[in-house]
Short mmCIF file of C-alpha atoms in Angstrom, two decimals:
data_model
loop_
_atom_site.label_atom_id
_atom_site.label_comp_id
_atom_site.label_asym_id
_atom_site.label_seq_id
_atom_site.Cartn_x
_atom_site.Cartn_y
_atom_site.Cartn_z
CA MET G 1 -4.72 -2.31 25.51
CA THR G 2 -4.50 -5.69 25.61
CA PRO G 3 -2.32 -8.51 23.40
CA GLN G 4 -5.22 -8.54 20.67
CA ALA G 5 -4.79 -4.63 20.38
CA LEU G 6 -1.47 -6.16 19.12
CA VAL G 7 -1.63 -8.75 16.13
CA PRO G 8 -3.93 -11.30 16.41
CA PRO G 9 -2.72 -14.62 15.62
CA ALA G 10 -4.52 -15.57 12.74
CA ALA G 11 -3.03 -12.52 11.31
CA LEU G 12 0.61 -13.84 11.29
CA PRO G 13 1.26 -16.19 8.59
CA SER G 14 4.56 -16.13 9.14
CA PRO G 15 7.09 -18.66 7.80
CA ALA G 16 7.39 -21.99 9.47
CA ARG G 17 9.64 -22.37 12.20
CA ARG G 18 11.23 -24.51 14.11
CA ALA G 19 9.01 -25.07 17.48
CA GLU G 20 11.19 -23.01 20.12
CA PRO G 21 7.85 -23.59 22.97
CA GLY G 22 10.60 -22.43 25.96
CA ARG G 23 11.75 -18.77 23.90
CA ALA G 24 8.16 -18.23 23.29
CA ILE G 25 7.14 -18.17 26.82
CA ILE G 26 10.15 -15.90 27.16
CA LEU G 27 9.22 -13.50 24.28
CA MET G 28 5.32 -13.81 25.56
CA ILE G 29 6.20 -12.83 29.02
CA CYS G 30 8.37 -9.82 27.72
CA ALA G 31 5.37 -8.78 25.37
CA THR G 32 2.90 -8.62 28.72
CA ALA G 33 5.73 -6.85 30.69
CA LEU G 34 5.87 -4.28 27.92
CA LEU G 35 2.03 -4.28 27.27
CA ALA G 36 1.25 -3.30 30.96
CA GLY G 37 3.70 -1.26 30.79
CA THR G 38 2.32 1.36 27.97
CA THR G 39 -0.91 1.42 30.44
CA LEU G 40 0.98 2.44 33.05
CA ILE G 41 3.10 5.22 30.68
CA ALA G 42 -0.40 6.18 29.47
CA LYS G 43 -2.08 6.36 32.93
CA ALA G 44 0.90 8.41 33.80
CA LEU G 45 0.64 10.64 31.13
CA GLY G 46 -3.42 11.25 31.80
CA THR G 47 -2.59 12.49 35.06
CA ASP G 48 -0.82 14.72 36.80
CA ALA G 49 2.28 12.51 37.34
CA LEU G 50 4.15 14.34 34.94
CA GLY G 51 2.29 17.53 34.28
CA ALA G 52 -0.44 18.80 33.79
CA ALA G 53 -3.00 15.66 32.19
CA LEU G 54 -3.06 15.32 28.87
CA HIS G 55 -6.18 14.57 26.75
CA PRO G 56 -6.13 10.95 26.07
CA LEU G 57 -6.47 11.80 22.65
CA GLN G 58 -3.06 13.54 22.90
CA VAL G 59 -1.68 10.41 24.66
CA SER G 60 -3.17 8.06 21.64
CA PHE G 61 -1.38 10.62 19.41
CA GLY G 62 1.63 9.99 21.10
CA ARG G 63 1.20 6.44 20.61
CA PHE G 64 0.54 6.35 17.74
CA LEU G 65 3.23 8.58 16.18
CA PHE G 66 6.27 7.00 17.79
CA ALA G 67 5.74 3.59 17.17
CA TRP G 68 5.47 4.79 13.95
CA VAL G 69 8.72 5.95 13.83
CA VAL G 70 9.79 3.00 15.70
CA ILE G 71 8.28 0.77 12.80
CA ALA G 72 8.74 3.05 10.07
CA ALA G 73 12.81 2.77 10.81
CA ALA G 74 12.89 -1.17 11.27
CA ILE G 75 11.13 -1.75 7.47
CA ALA G 76 13.72 0.47 6.29
CA VAL G 77 16.43 -1.55 7.03
CA LEU G 78 14.88 -5.08 6.55
CA ARG G 79 12.77 -4.44 3.22
CA PRO G 80 10.39 -6.46 3.43
CA LYS G 81 8.53 -7.51 0.00
CA PHE G 82 4.81 -5.84 0.38
CA SER G 83 1.56 -6.58 -1.60
CA LYS G 84 -1.55 -4.83 -2.39
CA PRO G 85 -3.09 -4.12 0.47
CA ASP G 86 -7.11 -4.20 1.27
CA VAL G 87 -7.36 -0.41 2.05
CA LYS G 88 -11.05 -0.07 3.26
CA THR G 89 -10.70 -2.85 5.81
CA HIS G 90 -7.26 -1.29 6.69
CA VAL G 91 -9.13 1.64 7.11
CA ILE G 92 -12.20 0.43 9.57
CA ARG G 93 -10.10 -1.85 11.46
CA THR G 94 -7.57 0.56 12.26
CA PHE G 95 -10.07 3.63 13.45
CA CYS G 96 -11.87 0.46 15.81
CA GLY G 97 -7.96 -0.04 16.80
CA TRP G 98 -7.46 3.66 17.51
CA ALA G 99 -10.79 4.42 19.30
CA GLY G 100 -10.33 0.94 21.38
CA VAL G 101 -6.39 2.65 22.40
CA SER G 102 -7.76 5.54 23.20
CA LEU G 103 -11.11 4.58 25.55
CA MET G 104 -8.10 2.26 26.95
CA PHE G 105 -5.59 5.41 28.04
CA ALA G 106 -9.04 7.44 29.05
CA ALA G 107 -9.68 4.29 31.39
CA ALA G 108 -5.93 3.72 32.54
CA ALA G 109 -5.93 7.54 33.99
CA SER G 110 -9.13 7.04 36.31
CA ILE G 111 -9.14 3.50 37.71
CA PRO G 112 -6.70 0.88 38.89
CA LEU G 113 -4.67 -0.46 35.63
CA SER G 114 -5.84 -4.21 36.66
CA ASP G 115 -9.36 -3.67 36.83
CA ALA G 116 -9.01 -1.66 33.34
CA THR G 117 -6.85 -4.55 31.34
CA ALA G 118 -9.25 -7.21 32.78
CA ILE G 119 -12.27 -5.48 31.74
CA SER G 120 -10.19 -5.70 28.12
CA PHE G 121 -10.04 -9.01 28.16
CA LEU G 122 -13.70 -9.00 26.80
CA ASN G 123 -12.69 -8.26 23.30
CA PRO G 124 -12.32 -11.62 21.97
CA VAL G 125 -15.13 -12.50 23.64
CA LEU G 126 -16.86 -9.73 21.92
CA ALA G 127 -15.20 -10.38 18.44
CA MET G 128 -17.26 -13.88 18.75
CA ILE G 129 -20.33 -12.59 19.28
CA LEU G 130 -20.12 -9.85 16.66
CA ALA G 131 -18.65 -12.44 14.05
CA ILE G 132 -22.53 -13.59 14.03
CA PRO G 133 -23.51 -10.61 12.24
CA LEU G 134 -20.55 -9.43 10.26
CA LEU G 135 -19.20 -13.05 9.38
CA GLY G 136 -22.36 -15.48 9.55
CA GLU G 137 -20.24 -17.34 11.65
CA ARG G 138 -22.55 -20.17 14.29
CA VAL G 139 -21.64 -20.03 17.61
CA GLY G 140 -22.02 -22.98 20.13
CA ARG G 141 -23.01 -23.40 23.32
CA TRP G 142 -19.49 -23.98 25.01
CA ARG G 143 -18.65 -20.35 22.99
CA TRP G 144 -22.12 -19.04 24.44
CA LEU G 145 -20.99 -20.64 27.50
CA ALA G 146 -17.45 -18.78 28.50
CA ALA G 147 -18.89 -15.38 26.92
CA ALA G 148 -21.49 -15.84 29.84
CA ILE G 149 -18.78 -16.39 32.31
CA ALA G 150 -16.55 -13.43 31.09
CA PHE G 151 -19.57 -11.06 31.22
CA ALA G 152 -20.08 -12.31 34.57
CA GLY G 153 -17.11 -10.76 35.98
CA ALA G 154 -16.98 -7.49 33.84
CA MET G 155 -20.47 -7.02 35.77
CA ILE G 156 -18.36 -7.46 38.48
CA LEU G 157 -15.83 -4.78 37.89
CA ILE G 158 -18.12 -2.43 36.64
CA ARG G 159 -21.06 -2.76 39.71
CA PRO G 160 -23.58 -1.55 37.47
CA GLY G 161 -26.81 0.14 39.72
CA SER G 162 -24.18 0.76 42.28
CA ALA G 163 -22.90 4.03 43.89
CA VAL G 164 -19.45 3.04 42.95
CA MET G 165 -19.70 2.29 39.43
CA GLN G 166 -17.05 4.05 37.63
CA THR G 167 -16.81 5.60 34.71
CA GLY G 168 -13.38 4.16 33.53
CA ALA G 169 -14.94 0.95 34.02
CA LEU G 170 -17.33 1.85 31.72
CA LEU G 171 -14.18 3.20 29.12
CA ALA G 172 -12.73 0.25 29.32
CA LEU G 173 -15.75 -1.97 28.07
CA GLY G 174 -15.77 0.74 25.40
CA ALA G 175 -12.83 0.02 24.54
CA ALA G 176 -12.95 -3.69 24.80
CA CYS G 177 -15.74 -3.36 21.97
CA ALA G 178 -13.73 -1.53 20.13
CA LEU G 179 -11.13 -3.96 20.48
CA GLY G 180 -13.32 -6.83 19.78
CA LEU G 181 -14.81 -5.29 16.44
CA GLU G 182 -11.08 -4.40 15.03
CA LEU G 183 -10.59 -7.96 15.52
CA ILE G 184 -13.39 -8.70 13.11
CA PHE G 185 -11.50 -6.93 10.39
CA MET G 186 -8.52 -8.24 11.40
CA LYS G 187 -9.72 -11.38 10.50
CA ARG G 188 -10.67 -10.61 6.97
CA LEU G 189 -6.83 -9.63 6.72
CA SER G 190 -5.63 -12.73 7.88
CA GLY G 191 -3.20 -14.67 5.57
CA ARG G 192 -3.88 -12.24 2.76
CA GLU G 193 -0.46 -9.71 3.95
CA ALA G 194 2.50 -10.19 5.60
CA PRO G 195 2.89 -8.87 9.35
CA ALA G 196 5.51 -6.10 8.89
CA GLN G 197 2.60 -4.91 5.98
CA ILE G 198 -0.28 -5.20 8.31
CA LEU G 199 2.05 -3.13 11.17
CA LEU G 200 3.30 -0.21 8.90
CA ILE G 201 -0.02 0.40 7.47
CA ASN G 202 -1.92 0.42 10.90
CA ASN G 203 0.66 2.72 12.69
CA SER G 204 0.53 4.81 9.02
CA ILE G 205 -3.24 5.39 9.30
CA GLY G 206 -3.87 5.45 13.42
CA LEU G 207 -1.23 8.38 13.42
CA ALA G 208 -3.65 10.25 10.33
CA ILE G 209 -6.73 9.64 12.33
CA ALA G 210 -5.11 10.37 16.01
CA GLY G 211 -3.35 13.35 14.26
CA CYS G 212 -6.84 14.72 13.37
CA ALA G 213 -8.01 14.23 16.26
CA VAL G 214 -5.62 15.85 18.87
CA ILE G 215 -5.64 19.35 16.85
CA TRP G 216 -8.98 19.84 19.04
CA VAL G 217 -7.43 19.08 22.40
CA TRP G 218 -3.84 19.87 21.88
CA GLN G 219 -1.83 20.96 24.90
CA ALA G 220 1.69 22.07 24.69
CA PRO G 221 3.39 18.73 26.91
CA THR G 222 6.34 19.20 29.37
CA GLY G 223 9.87 17.36 28.59
CA ALA G 224 8.64 14.72 30.68
CA GLN G 225 5.38 14.17 28.87
CA TRP G 226 7.44 14.41 25.54
CA ALA G 227 9.82 11.89 27.19
CA GLY G 228 6.29 9.58 27.98
CA MET G 229 5.07 9.54 24.63
CA ILE G 230 8.10 8.46 23.07
CA ALA G 231 8.45 6.12 25.50
CA LEU G 232 4.70 5.30 25.00
CA GLY G 233 5.64 4.72 20.69
CA CYS G 234 8.90 2.59 21.44
CA VAL G 235 7.56 0.27 24.36
CA MET G 236 4.64 -0.65 21.87
CA ALA G 237 6.55 -1.36 19.05
CA CYS G 238 8.80 -2.89 20.87
CA ALA G 239 6.06 -5.46 22.18
CA GLN G 240 4.56 -5.58 19.36
CA VAL G 241 7.86 -7.59 17.82
CA PHE G 242 8.04 -9.65 21.15
CA PHE G 243 4.50 -11.02 20.43
CA ILE G 244 4.71 -11.59 16.89
CA ASN G 245 8.05 -13.56 17.44
CA ALA G 246 6.72 -15.44 20.61
CA LEU G 247 3.71 -16.84 18.14
CA ALA G 248 6.32 -17.62 15.37
CA ARG G 249 7.82 -20.08 17.61
CA ALA G 250 4.83 -21.52 19.65
CA ASP G 251 0.79 -22.78 18.40
CA ALA G 252 -1.33 -19.85 18.91
CA SER G 253 -3.28 -22.28 21.61
CA PHE G 254 0.13 -22.90 23.54
CA ILE G 255 1.23 -19.55 23.78
CA THR G 256 -1.73 -16.89 23.91
CA PRO G 257 -3.20 -18.25 27.32
CA PHE G 258 0.53 -16.14 28.89
CA SER G 259 -0.70 -13.11 27.81
CA TYR G 260 -3.15 -13.05 30.65
CA LEU G 261 0.44 -12.30 32.49
CA THR G 262 -0.49 -8.74 31.21
CA LEU G 263 -2.75 -8.75 34.73
CA VAL G 264 -0.36 -9.72 36.47
CA PHE G 265 2.20 -6.89 35.45
CA ALA G 266 -0.77 -4.44 35.11
CA ALA G 267 -1.49 -4.70 39.03
CA LEU G 268 2.27 -5.06 40.22
CA TYR G 269 2.86 -1.60 38.57
CA ASP G 270 -0.13 0.24 39.40
CA GLY G 271 0.96 -0.78 43.24
CA VAL G 272 4.80 -0.24 43.03
CA VAL G 273 4.01 3.33 41.01
CA PHE G 274 0.66 4.81 41.75
CA GLY G 275 0.60 2.63 45.41
CA VAL G 276 -2.75 1.04 44.18
CA ILE G 277 -3.46 -2.37 45.45
CA PRO G 278 -6.29 -4.69 43.95
CA THR G 279 -9.00 -5.38 46.05
CA ALA G 280 -11.38 -8.26 46.72
CA VAL G 281 -13.65 -7.28 44.14
CA SER G 282 -11.20 -6.48 41.66
CA ILE G 283 -9.12 -9.93 41.73
CA MET G 284 -12.60 -12.13 41.74
CA GLY G 285 -13.73 -10.02 38.65
CA ALA G 286 -10.31 -10.53 36.79
CA LEU G 287 -10.35 -14.48 37.64
CA THR G 288 -13.73 -14.48 36.45
CA ILE G 289 -12.82 -12.68 33.14
CA ILE G 290 -10.15 -14.76 32.74
CA CYS G 291 -11.63 -17.87 33.40
CA GLY G 292 -14.27 -17.13 30.43
CA ALA G 293 -11.12 -16.05 28.21
CA ALA G 294 -9.46 -19.08 28.85
CA LEU G 295 -12.32 -21.38 28.06
CA LEU G 296 -13.13 -19.44 24.83
CA ALA G 297 -9.09 -19.89 23.64
CA TRP G 298 -9.43 -24.15 25.15
CA ARG G 299 -12.54 -24.63 22.93
CA GLU G 300 -11.49 -22.87 19.72
CA ALA G 301 -8.19 -24.98 20.05
CA THR G 302 -9.88 -27.92 20.36
CA HIS G 303 -11.95 -27.01 17.64
CA ARG G 304 -8.84 -26.09 15.45
CA ARG G 305 -7.64 -29.86 16.34
CA LYS G 306 -11.05 -31.31 15.43
CA GLY G 307 -10.54 -29.12 12.09
#
């Protein structure tokens, strides 16, 4: 999972607020800590840490089920105004998001969380490339340079052609592709619907898709696994709230780079809970991907200011 798997900045036409950069940073740090926590919980559920390993599709079902409960309860209390939704775009976007989440959970169970998280940061770069055929966007040389740098980092982590190339890294790459495609369809919703509406519809459709998929792999969870799935959904819902509120209090170009702290928290959690220490190759690959993603974010911010 990545911050882009929450709600992209372009999809947040929130009412204007007074800029609060300090509070925005704190909120984003909380969001990244919680987001990294979701991959940690997913790893515990997908391994034998809490009982017989659950299938990634079952872990994904738990994430959507309990996130939906939290979001639906909040909306029932707050009663925000909804508009007519673009159902087709919501369905396609949610299917891509569900696929990305499921692949990410599978990756988190088999490779270090820092590697899976780093590879997932490719999704904005992949979204940029997919926007060429799908949205007719033009991509300049700076964007291509950012993409090349990010992909070089991914190749460092995936190690193509070597004996140490892992299936988990390919699963994380697949997750980045699916989440990148999700961002494309999120652009079509940008500014058209309120964040609360997007969150509720996304989690409702995601729950329906996950519920159909989990039938084929369902196994009775242990009490600890039920608790883990409840925590997974609740932590994800809270991460979404912190992320949205951070973006509402500062420019996206200022606050989004702090989302890369997700990688730091993922490595920290993996080391403390599972005793996994990032290797030099992992650190090099992660830093390369972050450089590419950061260059893309800087270029986008510069482009918007000139526009």
